[in-house]
Tab-separated table of C-alpha atoms in Angstrom:
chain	number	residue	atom	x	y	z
L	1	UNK	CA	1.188	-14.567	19.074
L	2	UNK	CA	3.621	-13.626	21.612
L	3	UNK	CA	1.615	-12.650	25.210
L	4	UNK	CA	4.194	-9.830	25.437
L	5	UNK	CA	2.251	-8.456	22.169
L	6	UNK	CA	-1.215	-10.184	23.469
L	7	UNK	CA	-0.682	-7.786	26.639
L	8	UNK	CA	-0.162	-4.731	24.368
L	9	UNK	CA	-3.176	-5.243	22.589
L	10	UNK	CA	-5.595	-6.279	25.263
L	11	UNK	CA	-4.541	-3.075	27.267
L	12	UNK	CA	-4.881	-1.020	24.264
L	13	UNK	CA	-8.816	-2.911	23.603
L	14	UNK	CA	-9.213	-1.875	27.803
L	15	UNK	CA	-7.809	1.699	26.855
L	16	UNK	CA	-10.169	2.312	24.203
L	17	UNK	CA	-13.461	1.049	25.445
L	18	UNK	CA	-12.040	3.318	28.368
L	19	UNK	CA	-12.032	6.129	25.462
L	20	UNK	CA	-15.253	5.213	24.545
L	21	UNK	CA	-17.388	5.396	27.561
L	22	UNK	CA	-15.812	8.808	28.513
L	23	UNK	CA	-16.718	10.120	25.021
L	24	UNK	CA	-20.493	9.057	25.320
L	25	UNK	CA	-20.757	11.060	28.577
L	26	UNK	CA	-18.940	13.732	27.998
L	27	UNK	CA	-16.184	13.517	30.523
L	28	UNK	CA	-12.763	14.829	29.634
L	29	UNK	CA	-11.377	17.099	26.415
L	30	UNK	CA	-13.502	15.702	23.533
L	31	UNK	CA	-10.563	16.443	21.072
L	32	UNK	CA	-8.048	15.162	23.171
L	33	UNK	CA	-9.885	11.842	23.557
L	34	UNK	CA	-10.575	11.662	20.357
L	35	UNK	CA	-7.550	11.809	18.662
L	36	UNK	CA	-5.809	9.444	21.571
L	37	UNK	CA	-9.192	6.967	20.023
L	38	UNK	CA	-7.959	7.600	16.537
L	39	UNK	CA	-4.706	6.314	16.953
L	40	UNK	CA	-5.659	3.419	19.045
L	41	UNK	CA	-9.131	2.236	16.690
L	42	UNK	CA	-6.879	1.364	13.732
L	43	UNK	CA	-4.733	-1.630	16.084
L	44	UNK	CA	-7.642	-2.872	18.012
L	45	UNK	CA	-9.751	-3.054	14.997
L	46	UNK	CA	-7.207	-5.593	13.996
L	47	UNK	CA	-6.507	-7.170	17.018
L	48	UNK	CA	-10.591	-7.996	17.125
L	49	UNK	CA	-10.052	-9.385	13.637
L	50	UNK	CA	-7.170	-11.615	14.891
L	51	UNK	CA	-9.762	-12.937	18.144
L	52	UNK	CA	-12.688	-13.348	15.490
L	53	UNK	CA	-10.203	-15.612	13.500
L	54	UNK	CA	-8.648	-17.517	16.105
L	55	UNK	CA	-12.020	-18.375	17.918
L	56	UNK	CA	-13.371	-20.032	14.581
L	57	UNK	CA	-9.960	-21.554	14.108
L	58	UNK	CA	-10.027	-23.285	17.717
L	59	UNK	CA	-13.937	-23.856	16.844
L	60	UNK	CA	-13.241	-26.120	13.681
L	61	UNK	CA	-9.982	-27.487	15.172
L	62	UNK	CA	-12.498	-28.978	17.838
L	63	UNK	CA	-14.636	-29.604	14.984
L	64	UNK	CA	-12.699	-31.596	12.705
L	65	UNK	CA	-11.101	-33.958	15.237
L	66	UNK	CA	-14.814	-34.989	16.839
L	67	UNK	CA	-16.422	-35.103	13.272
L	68	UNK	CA	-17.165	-38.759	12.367
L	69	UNK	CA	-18.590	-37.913	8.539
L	70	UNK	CA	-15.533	-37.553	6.460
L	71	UNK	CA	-17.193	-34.483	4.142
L	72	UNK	CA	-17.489	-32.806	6.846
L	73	UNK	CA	-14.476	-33.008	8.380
L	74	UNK	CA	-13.211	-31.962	4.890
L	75	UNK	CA	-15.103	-28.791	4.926
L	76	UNK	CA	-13.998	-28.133	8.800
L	77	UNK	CA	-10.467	-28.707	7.469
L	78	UNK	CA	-10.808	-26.040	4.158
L	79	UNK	CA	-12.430	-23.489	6.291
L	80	UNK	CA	-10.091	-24.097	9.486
L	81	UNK	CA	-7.284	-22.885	6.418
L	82	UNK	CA	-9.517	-19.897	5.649
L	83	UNK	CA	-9.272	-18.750	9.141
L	84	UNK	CA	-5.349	-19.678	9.511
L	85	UNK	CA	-5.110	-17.178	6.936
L	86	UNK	CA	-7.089	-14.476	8.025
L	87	UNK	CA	-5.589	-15.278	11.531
L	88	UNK	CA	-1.928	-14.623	9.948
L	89	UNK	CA	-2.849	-11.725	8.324
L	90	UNK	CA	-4.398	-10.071	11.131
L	91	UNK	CA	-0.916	-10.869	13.016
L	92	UNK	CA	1.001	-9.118	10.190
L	93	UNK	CA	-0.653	-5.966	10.301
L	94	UNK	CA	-0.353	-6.021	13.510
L	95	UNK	CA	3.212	-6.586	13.624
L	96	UNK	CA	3.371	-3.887	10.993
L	97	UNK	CA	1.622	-1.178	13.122
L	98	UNK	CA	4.050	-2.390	16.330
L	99	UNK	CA	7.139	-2.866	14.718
L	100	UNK	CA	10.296	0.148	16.013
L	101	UNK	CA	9.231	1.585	12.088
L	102	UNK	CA	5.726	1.944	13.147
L	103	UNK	CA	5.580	5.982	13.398
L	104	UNK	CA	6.443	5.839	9.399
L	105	UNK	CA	4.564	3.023	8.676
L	106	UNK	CA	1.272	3.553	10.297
L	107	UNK	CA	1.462	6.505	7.298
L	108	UNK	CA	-0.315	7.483	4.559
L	109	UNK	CA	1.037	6.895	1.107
L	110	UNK	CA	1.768	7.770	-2.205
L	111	UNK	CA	1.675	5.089	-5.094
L	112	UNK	CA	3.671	6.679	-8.216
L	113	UNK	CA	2.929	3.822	-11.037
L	114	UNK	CA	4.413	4.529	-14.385
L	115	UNK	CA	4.409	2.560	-17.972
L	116	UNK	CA	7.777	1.999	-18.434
L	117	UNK	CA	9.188	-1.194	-21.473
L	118	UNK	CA	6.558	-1.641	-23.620
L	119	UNK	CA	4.888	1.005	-24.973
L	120	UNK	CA	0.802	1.080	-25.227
L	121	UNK	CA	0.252	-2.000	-23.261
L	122	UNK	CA	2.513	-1.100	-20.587
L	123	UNK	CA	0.533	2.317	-20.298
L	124	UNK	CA	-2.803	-0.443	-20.047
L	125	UNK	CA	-1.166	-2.150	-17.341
L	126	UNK	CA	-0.403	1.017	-15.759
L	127	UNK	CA	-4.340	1.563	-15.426
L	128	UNK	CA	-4.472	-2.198	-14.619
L	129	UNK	CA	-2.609	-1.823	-11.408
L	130	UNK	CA	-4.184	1.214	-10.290
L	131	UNK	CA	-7.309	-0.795	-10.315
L	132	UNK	CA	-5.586	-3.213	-8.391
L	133	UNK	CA	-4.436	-1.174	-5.540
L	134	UNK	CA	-7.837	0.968	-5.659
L	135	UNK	CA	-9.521	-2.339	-4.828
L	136	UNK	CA	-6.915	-2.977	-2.277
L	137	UNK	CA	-7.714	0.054	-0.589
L	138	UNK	CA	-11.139	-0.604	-0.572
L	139	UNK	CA	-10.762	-3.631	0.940
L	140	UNK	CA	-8.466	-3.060	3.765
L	141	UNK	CA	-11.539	0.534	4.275
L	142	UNK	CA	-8.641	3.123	2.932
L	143	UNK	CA	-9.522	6.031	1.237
L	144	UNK	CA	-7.953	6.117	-2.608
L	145	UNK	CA	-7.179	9.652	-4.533
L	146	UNK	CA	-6.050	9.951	-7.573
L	147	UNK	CA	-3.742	12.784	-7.490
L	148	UNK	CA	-2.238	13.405	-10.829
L	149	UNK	CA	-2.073	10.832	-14.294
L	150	UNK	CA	-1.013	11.237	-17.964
L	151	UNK	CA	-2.788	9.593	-20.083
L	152	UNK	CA	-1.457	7.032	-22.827
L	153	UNK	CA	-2.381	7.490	-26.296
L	154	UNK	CA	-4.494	4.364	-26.621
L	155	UNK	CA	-5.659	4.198	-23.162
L	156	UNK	CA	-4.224	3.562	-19.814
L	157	UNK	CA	-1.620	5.715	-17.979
L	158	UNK	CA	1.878	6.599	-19.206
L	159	UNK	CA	2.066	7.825	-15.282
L	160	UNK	CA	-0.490	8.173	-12.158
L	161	UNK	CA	-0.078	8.675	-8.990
L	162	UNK	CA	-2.593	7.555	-6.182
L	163	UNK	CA	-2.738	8.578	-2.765
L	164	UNK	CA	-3.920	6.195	-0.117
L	165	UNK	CA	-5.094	7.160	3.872
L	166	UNK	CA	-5.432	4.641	5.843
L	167	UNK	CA	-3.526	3.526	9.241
L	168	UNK	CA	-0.660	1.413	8.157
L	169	UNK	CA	-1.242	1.841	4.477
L	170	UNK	CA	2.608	2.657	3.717
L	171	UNK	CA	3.496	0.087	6.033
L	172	UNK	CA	1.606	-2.580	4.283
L	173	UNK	CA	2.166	-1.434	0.956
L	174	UNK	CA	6.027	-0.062	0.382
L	175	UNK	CA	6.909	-3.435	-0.936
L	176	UNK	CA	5.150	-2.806	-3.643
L	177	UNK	CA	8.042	-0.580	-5.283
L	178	UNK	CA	9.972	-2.021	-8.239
L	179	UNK	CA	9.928	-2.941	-11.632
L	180	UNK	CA	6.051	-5.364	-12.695
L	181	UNK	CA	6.450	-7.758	-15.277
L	182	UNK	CA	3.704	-8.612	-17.200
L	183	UNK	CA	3.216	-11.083	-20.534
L	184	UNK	CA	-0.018	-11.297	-21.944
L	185	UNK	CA	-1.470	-11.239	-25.534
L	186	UNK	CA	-2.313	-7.650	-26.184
L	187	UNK	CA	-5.899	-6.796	-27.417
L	188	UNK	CA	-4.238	-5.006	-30.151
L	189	UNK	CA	-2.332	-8.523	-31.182
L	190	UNK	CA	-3.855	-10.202	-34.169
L	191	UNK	CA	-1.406	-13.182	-34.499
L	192	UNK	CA	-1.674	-14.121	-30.878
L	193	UNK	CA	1.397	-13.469	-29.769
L	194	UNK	CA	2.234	-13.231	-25.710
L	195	UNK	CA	3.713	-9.314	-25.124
L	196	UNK	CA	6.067	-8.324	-21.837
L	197	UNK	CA	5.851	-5.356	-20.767
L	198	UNK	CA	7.142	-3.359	-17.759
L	199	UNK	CA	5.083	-0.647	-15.558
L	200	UNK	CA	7.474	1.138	-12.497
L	201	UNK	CA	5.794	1.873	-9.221
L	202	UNK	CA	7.237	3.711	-6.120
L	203	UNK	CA	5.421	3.416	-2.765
L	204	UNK	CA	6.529	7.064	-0.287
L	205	UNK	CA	5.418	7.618	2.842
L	206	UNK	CA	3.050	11.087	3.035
L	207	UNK	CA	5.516	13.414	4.913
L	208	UNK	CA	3.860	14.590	8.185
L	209	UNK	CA	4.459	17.539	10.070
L	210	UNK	CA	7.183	16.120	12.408
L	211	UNK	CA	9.631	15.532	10.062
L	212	UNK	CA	12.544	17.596	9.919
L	213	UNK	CA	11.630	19.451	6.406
L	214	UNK	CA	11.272	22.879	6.030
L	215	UNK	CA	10.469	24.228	2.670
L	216	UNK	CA	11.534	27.328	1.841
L	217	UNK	CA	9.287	29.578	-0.532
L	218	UNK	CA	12.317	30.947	-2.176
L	219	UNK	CA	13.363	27.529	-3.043
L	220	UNK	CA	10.251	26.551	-4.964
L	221	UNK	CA	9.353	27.209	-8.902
L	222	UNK	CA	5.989	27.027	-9.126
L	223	UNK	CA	4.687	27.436	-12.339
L	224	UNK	CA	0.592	27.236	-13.617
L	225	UNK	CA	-0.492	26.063	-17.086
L	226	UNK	CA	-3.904	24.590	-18.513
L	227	UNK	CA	-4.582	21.324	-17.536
L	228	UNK	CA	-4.704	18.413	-20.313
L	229	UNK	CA	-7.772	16.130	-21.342
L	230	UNK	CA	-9.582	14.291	-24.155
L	231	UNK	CA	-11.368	16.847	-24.571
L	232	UNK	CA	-15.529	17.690	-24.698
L	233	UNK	CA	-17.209	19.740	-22.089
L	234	UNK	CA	-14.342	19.289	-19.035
L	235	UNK	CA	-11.146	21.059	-21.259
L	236	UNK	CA	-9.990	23.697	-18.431
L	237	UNK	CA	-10.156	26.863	-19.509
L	238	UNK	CA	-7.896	28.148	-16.982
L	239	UNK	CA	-4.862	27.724	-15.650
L	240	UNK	CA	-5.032	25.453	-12.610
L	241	UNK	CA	-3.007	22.740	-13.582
L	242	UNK	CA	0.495	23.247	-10.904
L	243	UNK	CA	3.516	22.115	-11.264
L	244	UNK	CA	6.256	22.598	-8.688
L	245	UNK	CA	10.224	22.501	-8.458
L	246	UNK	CA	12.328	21.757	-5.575
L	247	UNK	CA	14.940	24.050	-6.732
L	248	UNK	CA	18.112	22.872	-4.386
L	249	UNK	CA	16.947	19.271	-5.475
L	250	UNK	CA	15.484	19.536	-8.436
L	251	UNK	CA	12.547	17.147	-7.581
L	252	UNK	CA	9.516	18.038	-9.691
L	253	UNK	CA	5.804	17.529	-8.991
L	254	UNK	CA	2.943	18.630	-10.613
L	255	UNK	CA	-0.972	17.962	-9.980
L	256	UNK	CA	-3.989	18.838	-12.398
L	257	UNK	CA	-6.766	16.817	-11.776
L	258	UNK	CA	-9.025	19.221	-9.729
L	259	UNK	CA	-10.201	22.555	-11.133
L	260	UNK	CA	-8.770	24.344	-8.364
L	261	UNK	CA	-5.545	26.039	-8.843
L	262	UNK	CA	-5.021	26.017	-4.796
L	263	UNK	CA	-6.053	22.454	-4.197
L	264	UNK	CA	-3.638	21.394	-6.919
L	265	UNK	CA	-1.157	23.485	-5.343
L	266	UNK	CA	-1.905	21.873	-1.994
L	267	UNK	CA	-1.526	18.107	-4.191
L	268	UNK	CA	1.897	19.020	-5.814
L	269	UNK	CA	2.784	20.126	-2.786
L	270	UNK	CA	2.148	16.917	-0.196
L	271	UNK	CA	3.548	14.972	-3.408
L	272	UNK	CA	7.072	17.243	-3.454
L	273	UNK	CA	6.984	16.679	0.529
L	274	UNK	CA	7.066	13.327	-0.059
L	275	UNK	CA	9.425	12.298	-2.824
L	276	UNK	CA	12.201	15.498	-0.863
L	277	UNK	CA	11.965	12.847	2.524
L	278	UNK	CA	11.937	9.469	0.291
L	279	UNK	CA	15.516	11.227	-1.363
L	280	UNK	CA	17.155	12.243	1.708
L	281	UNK	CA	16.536	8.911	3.001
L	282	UNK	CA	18.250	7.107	0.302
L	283	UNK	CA	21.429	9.339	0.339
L	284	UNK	CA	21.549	8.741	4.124
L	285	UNK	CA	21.668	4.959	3.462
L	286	UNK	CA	24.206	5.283	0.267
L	287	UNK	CA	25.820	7.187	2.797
L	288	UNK	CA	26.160	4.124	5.165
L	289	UNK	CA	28.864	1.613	4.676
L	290	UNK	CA	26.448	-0.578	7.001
L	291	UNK	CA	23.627	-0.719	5.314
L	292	UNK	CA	21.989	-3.991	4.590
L	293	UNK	CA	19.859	-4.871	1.556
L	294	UNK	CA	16.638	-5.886	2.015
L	295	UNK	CA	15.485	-9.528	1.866
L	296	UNK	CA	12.452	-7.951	0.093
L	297	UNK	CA	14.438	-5.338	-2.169
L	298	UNK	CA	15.952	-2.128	-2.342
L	299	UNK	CA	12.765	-0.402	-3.636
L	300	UNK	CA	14.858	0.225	-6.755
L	301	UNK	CA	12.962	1.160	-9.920
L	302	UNK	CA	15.399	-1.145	-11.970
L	303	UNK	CA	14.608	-4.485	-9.613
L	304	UNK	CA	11.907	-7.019	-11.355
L	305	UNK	CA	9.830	-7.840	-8.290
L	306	UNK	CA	6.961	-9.479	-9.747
L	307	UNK	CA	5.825	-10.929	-12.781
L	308	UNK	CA	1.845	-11.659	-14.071
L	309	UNK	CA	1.462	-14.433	-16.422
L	310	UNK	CA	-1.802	-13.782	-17.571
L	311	UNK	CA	-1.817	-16.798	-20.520
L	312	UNK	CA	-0.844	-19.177	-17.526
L	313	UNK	CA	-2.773	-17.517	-14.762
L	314	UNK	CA	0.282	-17.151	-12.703
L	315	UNK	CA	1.185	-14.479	-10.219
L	316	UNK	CA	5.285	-14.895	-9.006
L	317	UNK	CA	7.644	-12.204	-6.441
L	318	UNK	CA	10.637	-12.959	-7.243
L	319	UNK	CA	11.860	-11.681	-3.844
L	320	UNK	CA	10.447	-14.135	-2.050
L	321	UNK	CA	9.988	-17.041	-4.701
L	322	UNK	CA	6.347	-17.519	-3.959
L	323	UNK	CA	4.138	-18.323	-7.039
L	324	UNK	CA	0.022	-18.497	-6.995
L	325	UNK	CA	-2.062	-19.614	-9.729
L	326	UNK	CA	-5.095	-17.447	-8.694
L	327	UNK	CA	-4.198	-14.167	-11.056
L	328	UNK	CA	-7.487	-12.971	-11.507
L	329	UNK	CA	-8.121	-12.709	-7.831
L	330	UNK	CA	-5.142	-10.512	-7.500
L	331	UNK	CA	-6.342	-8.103	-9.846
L	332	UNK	CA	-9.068	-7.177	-7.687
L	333	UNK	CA	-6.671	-6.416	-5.087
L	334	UNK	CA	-6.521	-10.178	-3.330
L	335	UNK	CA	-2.534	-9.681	-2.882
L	336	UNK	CA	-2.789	-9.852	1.274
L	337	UNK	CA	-1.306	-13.240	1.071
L	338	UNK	CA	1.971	-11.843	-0.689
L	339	UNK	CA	2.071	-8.742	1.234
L	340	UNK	CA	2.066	-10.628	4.339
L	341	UNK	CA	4.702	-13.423	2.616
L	342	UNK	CA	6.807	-10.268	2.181
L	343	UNK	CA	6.586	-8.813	5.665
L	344	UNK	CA	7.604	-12.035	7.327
L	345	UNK	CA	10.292	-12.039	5.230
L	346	UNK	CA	11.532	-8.502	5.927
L	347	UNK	CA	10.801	-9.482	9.816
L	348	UNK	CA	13.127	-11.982	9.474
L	349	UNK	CA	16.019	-10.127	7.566
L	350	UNK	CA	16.011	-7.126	10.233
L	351	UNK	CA	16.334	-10.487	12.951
L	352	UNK	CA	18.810	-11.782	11.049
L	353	UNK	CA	20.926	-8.234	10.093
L	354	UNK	CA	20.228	-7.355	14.540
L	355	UNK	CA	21.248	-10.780	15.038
């Protein structure tokens, strides 16, 4: 890591420790210092899982170059990988949360996923991926809601949406937008035969209150109807499902999953917020003769991204041309090692396009 970036995040560590110790005895504006703590916690949390990585990496280095018994310097070698990795993946987030996109990237995000080619089992693979990025979450300590779905007729999703807080969570997971690919035999498939399907997943940033969006009452439709279900003792009686119109734009979004009419309101409404910013940024870029195309994609619905070859246990981004045979690792939310694959390579586009 570059000691220009070292300095950064050793000064932040000193900052927050300073944050710390004035907190615990009650010197200074405890709101004040704690929001300056929230914003720092997030980086140096990382940056102390980059040191913990690097220290066992130098530690088995050491290790496997003194070692005289051969299986041992085999297992110093595997784990000295294991610790690469973590290592790199520590540096990417960090990159991610210091990068001149940082302010929209250290976000929180929406995760629209939606069955698209293939009809029941794409709607399955819908719910398949929402398990995968709910595990994600998990295991990067985000917090996952489920803000709206329709369900498919057989199971699954035909559409969900999924809202993730966390520091950095839209900056690690935008890539994600684009067209999955997945072949697979279908439970429903008597004779065998491998299915493809396609599910459709858009990654916005959660608007925040500094962008430069005002929403005018009189340009909103909002209109209340019952909410949908399979039925049994949770059918709403009421009418708290919400959906909401951007009227100038015509962007839509609706909530029902709580029984609250005003917290669905308040759902529709972050959602709208969100996909009224994501469109304004894309006709300021169409706008631009300039503007580059991602290494890593557009984001376009219509781009195939990824595929997941279940019969071959295969997991492939096309963007990048990186392929892994560990498939059922991913979907339990093990994709760090293509996420960070896919932020190098945006680093090095935006070099390259600067350059």
């Amino acid at each position: 890591m570059l000691p220009s970036i070292l300095k950064k995040l050793t000064d932040a560590e000193q900052r927050l420790n300073k944050l710390e110790e004035q907190m615990a005895d009650g010197s200074g504006v405890l709101q004040s210092l704690m929001k300056e703590h929230g914003k720092l916690l997030p980086l140096v949390t990382i940056y102390r899982e980059w040191q913990a990585a690097d220290s066992t990496y130098q530690e088995l280095t050491e290790w496997e170059t003194s070692e005289e018994d051969s299986e041992l310097r085999q297992l110093a070698a595997t784990e000295c990988a294991m610790a690469v990795t973590a290592r790199d993946d520590a540096a990417a987030r960090i990159r991610r949360l210091l990068s001149p996109e940082a302010a929209e990237n250290r976000r929180n995000c929406f995760i629209e996923i939606r069955a698209a080619v293939g009809g029941n089992e794409s709607c399955l693979f819908a719910a398949d991926l929402l398990r995968l990025y709910t595990r994600l979450a998990e295991r990067h300590q985000w917090r996952s809601e489920l803000i709206s779905h329709a369900d498919g007729e057989v199971g699954g999703y035909k559409e969900v949406i999924l809202k993730i807080v966390g520091e950095g969570a839209y900056g690690w997971m935008q890539f994600e937008s684009g067209a999955h690919r997945v072949q697979r035999v279908p439970q429903t498939e008597s004779q065998g035969r491998i299915h493809t399907s396609i599910v459709t997943i858009a990654v916005l940033a959660e608007s925040e209150e500094e962008d430069d969006l005002v929403i005018s009452p009189a340009d909103l439709r909002i209109e209340t109807f019952r909410a949908s279900g399979a039925g049994g003792q949770h059918v709403n009686t009421t009418d708290s499902a919400v959906r909401m119109t951007h009227l100038p734009s015509g962007i839509v979004a609706e909530c029902q999953d709580d029984r609250s009419q005003h917290k669905n309101r308040e759902k529709a409404l972050s959602v709208l917020r969100a996909r009224i910013v994501s469109h304004r940024l894309r006709e300021k870029q169409e706008k631009e003769s300039s503007q580059r195309r991602s290494l890593v994609g557009s984001g376009d619905r219509s781009d195939r991204i990824r595929t997941y070859n279940f019969p071959q246990g295969r997991l492939t981004d096309h963007r990048i041309g990186l392929t892994l045979y560990k498939l059922h690792l991913a979907m339990e939310g093990e994709i760090d090692e293509i996420l960070i694959a896919l932020t190098k390579a945006d680093e090095e586009d935006r070099a390259l396009a600067d350059g």
